[in-house]
Short mmCIF file of C-alpha atoms in Angstrom, two decimals:
data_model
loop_
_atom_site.label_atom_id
_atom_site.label_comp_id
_atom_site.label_asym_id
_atom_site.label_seq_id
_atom_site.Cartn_x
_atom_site.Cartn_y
_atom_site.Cartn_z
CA UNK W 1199 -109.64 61.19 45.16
CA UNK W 1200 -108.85 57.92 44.96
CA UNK W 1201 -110.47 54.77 42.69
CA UNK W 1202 -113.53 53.05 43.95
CA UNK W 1203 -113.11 49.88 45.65
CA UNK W 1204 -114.64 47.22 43.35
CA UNK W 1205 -117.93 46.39 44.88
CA UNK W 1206 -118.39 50.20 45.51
CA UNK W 1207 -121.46 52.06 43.55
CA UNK W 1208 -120.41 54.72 40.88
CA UNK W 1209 -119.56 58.03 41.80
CA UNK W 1210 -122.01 61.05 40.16
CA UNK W 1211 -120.37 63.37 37.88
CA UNK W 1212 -120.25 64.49 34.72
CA UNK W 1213 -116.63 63.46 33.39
CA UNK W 1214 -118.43 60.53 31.24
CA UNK W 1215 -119.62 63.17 29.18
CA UNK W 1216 -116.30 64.04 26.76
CA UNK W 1217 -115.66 60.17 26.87
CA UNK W 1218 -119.31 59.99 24.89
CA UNK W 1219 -118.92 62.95 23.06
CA UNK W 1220 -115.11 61.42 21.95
CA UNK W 1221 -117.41 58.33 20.71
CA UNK W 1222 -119.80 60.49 19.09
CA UNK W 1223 -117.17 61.98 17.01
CA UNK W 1224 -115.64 58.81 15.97
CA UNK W 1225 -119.15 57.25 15.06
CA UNK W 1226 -120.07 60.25 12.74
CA UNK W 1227 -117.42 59.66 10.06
CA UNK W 1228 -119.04 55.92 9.42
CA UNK W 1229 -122.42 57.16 10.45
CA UNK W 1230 -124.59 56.00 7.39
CA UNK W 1231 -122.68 52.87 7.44
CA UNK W 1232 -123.20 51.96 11.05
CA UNK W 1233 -126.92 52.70 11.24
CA UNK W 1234 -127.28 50.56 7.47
CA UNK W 1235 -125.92 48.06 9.13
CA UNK W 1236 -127.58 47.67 12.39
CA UNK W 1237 -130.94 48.24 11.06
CA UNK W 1238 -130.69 45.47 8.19
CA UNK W 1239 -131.28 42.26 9.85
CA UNK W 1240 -134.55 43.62 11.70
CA UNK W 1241 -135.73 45.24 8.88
CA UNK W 1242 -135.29 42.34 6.40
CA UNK W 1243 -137.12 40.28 9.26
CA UNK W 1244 -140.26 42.95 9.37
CA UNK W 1245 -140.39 43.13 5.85
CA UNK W 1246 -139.85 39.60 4.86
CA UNK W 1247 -141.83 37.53 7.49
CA UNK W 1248 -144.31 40.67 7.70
CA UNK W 1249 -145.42 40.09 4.10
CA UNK W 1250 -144.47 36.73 3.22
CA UNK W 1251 -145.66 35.06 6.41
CA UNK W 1252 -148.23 37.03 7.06
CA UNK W 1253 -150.18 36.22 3.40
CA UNK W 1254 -150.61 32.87 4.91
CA UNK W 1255 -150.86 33.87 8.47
CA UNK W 1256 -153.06 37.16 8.69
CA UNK W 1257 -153.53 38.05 12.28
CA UNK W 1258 -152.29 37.16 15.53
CA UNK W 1259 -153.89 38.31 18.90
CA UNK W 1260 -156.44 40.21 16.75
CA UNK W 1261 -153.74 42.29 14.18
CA UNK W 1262 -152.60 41.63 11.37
CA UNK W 1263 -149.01 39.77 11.41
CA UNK W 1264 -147.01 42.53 9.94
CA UNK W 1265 -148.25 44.85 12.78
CA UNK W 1266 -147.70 42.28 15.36
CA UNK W 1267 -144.08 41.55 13.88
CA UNK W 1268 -143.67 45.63 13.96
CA UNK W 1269 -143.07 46.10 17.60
CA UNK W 1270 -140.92 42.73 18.27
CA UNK W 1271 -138.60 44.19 15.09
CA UNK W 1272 -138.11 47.22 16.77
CA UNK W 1273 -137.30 46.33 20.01
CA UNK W 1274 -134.85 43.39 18.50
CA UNK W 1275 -133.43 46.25 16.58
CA UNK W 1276 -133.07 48.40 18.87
CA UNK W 1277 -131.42 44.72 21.48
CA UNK W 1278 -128.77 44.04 18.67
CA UNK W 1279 -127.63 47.55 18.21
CA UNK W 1280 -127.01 48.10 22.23
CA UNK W 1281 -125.35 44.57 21.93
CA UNK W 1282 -122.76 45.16 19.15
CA UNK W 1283 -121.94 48.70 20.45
CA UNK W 1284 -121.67 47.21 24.13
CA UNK W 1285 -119.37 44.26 22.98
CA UNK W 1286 -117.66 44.34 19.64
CA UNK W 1287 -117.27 48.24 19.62
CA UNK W 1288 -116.50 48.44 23.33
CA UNK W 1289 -114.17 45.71 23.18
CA UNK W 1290 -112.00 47.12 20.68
CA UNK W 1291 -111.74 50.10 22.09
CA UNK W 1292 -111.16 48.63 25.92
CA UNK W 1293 -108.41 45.82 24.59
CA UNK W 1294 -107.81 45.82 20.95
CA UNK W 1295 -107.06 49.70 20.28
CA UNK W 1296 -106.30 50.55 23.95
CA UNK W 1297 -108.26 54.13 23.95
CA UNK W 1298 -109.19 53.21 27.41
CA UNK W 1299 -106.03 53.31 29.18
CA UNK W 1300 -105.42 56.51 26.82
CA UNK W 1301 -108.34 57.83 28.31
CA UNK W 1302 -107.24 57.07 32.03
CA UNK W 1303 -104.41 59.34 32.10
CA UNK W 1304 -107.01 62.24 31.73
CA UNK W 1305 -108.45 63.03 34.82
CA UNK W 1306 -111.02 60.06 34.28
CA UNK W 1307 -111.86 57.19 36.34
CA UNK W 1308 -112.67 53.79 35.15
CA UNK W 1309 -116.31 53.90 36.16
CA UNK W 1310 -116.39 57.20 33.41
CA UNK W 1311 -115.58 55.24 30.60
CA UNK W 1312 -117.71 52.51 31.32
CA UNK W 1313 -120.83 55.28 32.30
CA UNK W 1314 -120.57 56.75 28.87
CA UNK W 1315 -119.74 53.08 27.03
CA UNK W 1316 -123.33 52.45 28.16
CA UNK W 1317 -125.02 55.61 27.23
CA UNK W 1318 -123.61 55.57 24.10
CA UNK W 1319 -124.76 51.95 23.31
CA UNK W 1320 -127.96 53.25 24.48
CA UNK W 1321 -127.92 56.43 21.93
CA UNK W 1322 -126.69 54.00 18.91
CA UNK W 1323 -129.55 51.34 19.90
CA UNK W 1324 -132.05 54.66 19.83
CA UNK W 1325 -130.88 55.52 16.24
CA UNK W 1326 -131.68 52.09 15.16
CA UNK W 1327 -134.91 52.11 16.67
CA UNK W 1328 -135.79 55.69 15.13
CA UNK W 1329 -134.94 54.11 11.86
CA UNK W 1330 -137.41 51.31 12.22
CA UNK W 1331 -140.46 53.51 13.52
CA UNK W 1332 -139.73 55.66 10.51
CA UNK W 1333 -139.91 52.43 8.66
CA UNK W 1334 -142.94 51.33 9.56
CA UNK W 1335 -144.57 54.44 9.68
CA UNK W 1336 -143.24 55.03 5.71
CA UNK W 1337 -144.74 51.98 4.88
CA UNK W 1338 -148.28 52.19 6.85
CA UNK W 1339 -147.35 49.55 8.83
CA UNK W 1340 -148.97 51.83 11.82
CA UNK W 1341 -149.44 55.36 12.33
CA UNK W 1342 -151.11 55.07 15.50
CA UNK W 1343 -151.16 58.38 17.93
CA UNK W 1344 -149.33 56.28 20.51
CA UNK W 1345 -146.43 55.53 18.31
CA UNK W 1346 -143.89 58.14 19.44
CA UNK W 1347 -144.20 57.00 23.00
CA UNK W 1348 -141.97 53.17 22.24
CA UNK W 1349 -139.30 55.65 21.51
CA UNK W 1350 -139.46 55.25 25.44
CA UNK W 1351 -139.17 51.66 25.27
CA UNK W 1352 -136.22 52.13 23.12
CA UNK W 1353 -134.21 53.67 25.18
CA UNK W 1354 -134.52 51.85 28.36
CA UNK W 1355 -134.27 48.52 25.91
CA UNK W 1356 -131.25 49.90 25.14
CA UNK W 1357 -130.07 51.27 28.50
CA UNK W 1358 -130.59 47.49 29.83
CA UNK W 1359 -128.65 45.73 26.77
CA UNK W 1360 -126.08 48.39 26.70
CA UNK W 1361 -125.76 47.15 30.39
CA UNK W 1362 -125.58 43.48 29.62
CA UNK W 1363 -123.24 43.66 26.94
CA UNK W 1364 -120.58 45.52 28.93
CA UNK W 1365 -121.01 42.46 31.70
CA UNK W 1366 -119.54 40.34 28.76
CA UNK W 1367 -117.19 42.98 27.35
CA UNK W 1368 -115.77 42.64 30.94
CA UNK W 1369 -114.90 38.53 30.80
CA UNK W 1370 -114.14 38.44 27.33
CA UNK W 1371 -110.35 38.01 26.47
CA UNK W 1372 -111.14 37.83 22.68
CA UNK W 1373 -114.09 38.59 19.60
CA UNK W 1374 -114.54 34.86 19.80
CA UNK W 1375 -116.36 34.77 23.30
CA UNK W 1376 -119.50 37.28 22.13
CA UNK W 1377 -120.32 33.86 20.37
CA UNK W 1378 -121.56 31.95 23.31
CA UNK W 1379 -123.79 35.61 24.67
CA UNK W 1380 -125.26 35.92 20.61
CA UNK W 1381 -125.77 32.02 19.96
CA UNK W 1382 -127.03 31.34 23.95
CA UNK W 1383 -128.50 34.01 25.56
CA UNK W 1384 -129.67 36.17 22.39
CA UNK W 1385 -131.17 33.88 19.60
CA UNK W 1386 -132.86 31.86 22.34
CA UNK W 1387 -134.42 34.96 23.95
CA UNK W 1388 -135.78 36.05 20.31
CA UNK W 1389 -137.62 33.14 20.20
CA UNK W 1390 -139.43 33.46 23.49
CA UNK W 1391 -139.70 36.71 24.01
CA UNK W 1392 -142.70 37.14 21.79
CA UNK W 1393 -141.09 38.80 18.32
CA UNK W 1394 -142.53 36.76 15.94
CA UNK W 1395 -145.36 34.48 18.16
CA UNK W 1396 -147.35 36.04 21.58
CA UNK W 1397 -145.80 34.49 24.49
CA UNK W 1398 -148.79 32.67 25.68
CA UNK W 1399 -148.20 30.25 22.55
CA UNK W 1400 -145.32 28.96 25.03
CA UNK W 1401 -145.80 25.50 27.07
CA UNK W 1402 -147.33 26.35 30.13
CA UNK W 1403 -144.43 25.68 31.95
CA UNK W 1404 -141.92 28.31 29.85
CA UNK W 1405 -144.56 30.99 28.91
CA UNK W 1406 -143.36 32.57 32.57
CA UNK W 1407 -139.96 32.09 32.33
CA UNK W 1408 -140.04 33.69 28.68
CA UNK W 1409 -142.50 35.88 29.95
CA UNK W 1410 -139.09 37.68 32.87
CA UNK W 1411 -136.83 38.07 30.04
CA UNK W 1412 -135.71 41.56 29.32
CA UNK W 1413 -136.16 41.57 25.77
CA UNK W 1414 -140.11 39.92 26.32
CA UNK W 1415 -140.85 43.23 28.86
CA UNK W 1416 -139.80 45.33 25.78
CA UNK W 1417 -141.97 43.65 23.71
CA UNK W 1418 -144.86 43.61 25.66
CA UNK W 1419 -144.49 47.67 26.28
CA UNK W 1420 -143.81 48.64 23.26
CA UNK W 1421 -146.79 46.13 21.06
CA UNK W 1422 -149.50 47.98 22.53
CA UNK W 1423 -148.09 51.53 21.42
CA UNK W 1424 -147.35 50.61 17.95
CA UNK W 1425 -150.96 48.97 17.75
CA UNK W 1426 -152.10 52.16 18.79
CA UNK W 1427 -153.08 51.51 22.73
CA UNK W 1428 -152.20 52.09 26.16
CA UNK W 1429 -150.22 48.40 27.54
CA UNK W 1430 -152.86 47.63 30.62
CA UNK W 1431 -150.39 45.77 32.81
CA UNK W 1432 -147.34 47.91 32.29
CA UNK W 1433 -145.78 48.73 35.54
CA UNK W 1434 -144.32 44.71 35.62
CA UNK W 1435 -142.28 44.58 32.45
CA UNK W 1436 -141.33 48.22 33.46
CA UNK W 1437 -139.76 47.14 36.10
CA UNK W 1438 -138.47 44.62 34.48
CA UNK W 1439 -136.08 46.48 31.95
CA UNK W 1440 -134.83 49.07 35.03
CA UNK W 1441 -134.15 45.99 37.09
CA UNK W 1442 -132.00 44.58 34.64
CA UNK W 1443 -130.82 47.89 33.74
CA UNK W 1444 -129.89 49.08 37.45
CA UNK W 1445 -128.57 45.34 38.31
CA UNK W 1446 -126.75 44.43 34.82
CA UNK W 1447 -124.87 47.93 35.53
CA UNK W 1448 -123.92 47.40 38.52
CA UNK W 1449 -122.11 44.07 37.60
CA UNK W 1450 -120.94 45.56 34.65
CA UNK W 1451 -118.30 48.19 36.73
CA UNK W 1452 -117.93 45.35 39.09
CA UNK W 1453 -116.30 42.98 36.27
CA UNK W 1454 -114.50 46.11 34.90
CA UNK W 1455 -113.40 47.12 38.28
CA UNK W 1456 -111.74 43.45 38.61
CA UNK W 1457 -110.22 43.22 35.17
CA UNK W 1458 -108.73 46.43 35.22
CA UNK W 1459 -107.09 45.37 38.88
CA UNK W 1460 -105.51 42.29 37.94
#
């Protein structure tokens, strides 16, 4: 059987699955470390802004700020965990270390590797999301009913960054170029995707541009559940994250396909 032709869609099988387990393996020897580390910007945010800002500012849309800031910490969490995995850890493994090409002369094809690159970003975004529901469930934040259900939103939050990040672990020639996707797609997208303010603060004229973003779907799935409700228009930003998912994907072996041909 020969290799797909660039543009074609991924074959189904099962021969990603010793590729993730092979990651799996790796990860658990720096577990503690890892998940420490992916959880402590989001949870410094929570906790910080939570309490400090939200003495001075004590509800938004109706909750109190800390609750509000709950679900946008989570899904950021669970956004920059699928992002490092998909770019700095994927990276070194694709061009730095070379375990890629090791792994091609096993009866593997390139769209294998890059199948289980994204599922495992996806897994190490859902431990970081676990670890901020048990967080804010620890702490009272909210022990709402519906709260086990955003563990769905984490995982297709991080099935859809896992996908983006492996679009730019396809260009990049060097560390250097995650810069321009962290400083000008990801900061900018924190800000409007309704983390730390409701998106219908927005101008009039950005609230529904902010309002498509990937990360802004998340949010506005998984705020209701943490709140301890049912999200009334939920089908849109649904679609939303598998869109992105399914599309970013796609593009992702595309880019792989081509750099791994020249």
């Amino acid at each position: 059987m020969g290799a797909p032709g660039i543009f074609a869609l991924p074959r189904a099988s099962l021969r990603w699955l010793p590729v993730y387990l092979r990651n799996l393996r790796v990860w658990r020897k720096l577990a503690l470390a890892s998940v420490v580390g992916n959880i402590a910007d989001p949870l410094i945010v929570l906790v910080a802004f939570g309490y400090g800002l939200g003495r001075l500012l004590p509800e938004v849309a109706g909750v109190p700020y800390i609750l509000f800031l709950a679900a946008g910490s989570l899904c950021m969490s669970t956004m920059t965990a699928a992002s490092f995995e998909s770019l700095y850890s994927a990276f070194s493994r694709m061009h730095v270390q070379k375990t890629w090409e090791s792994l091609l002369n096993a009866p593997l094809e390139l769209d294998d590797v890059v199948l289980a690159e994204w599922l495992w970003a996806a897994t190490k975004s859902l431990f970081s999301g676990v670890a901020i529901m048990a967080v804010v469930w620890v702490l009272g934040i909210s022990r709402a009913p519906t709260l086990p259900l955003a563990l769905g939103v984490v995982v297709l939050t991080g099935l859809c960054f896992g996908a983006i990040g492996l679009c730019f672990n396809a260009l990049a020639r060097g560390y250097d170029f995650f810069t321009y996707y962290f400083t000008l797609i990801m900061t900018p997208m924190i800000f409007l995707s309704g983390v730390y303010y409701p998106v219908s603060a927005l101008p009039d004229w950005l609230a529904p541009v902010a309002g498509a973003l990937p990360l802004a779907a998340a949010v506005e799935l998984a705020r209701p559940l943490v709140i301890g409700e049912w999200p009334q228009d939920w089908l849109r930003p649904l679609a939303t994250l598998l869109g992105f998912a399914g599309g970013a994907l796609y593009l992702a072996l595309v880019l792989t396909r081509r750099r791994f041909a020249a």
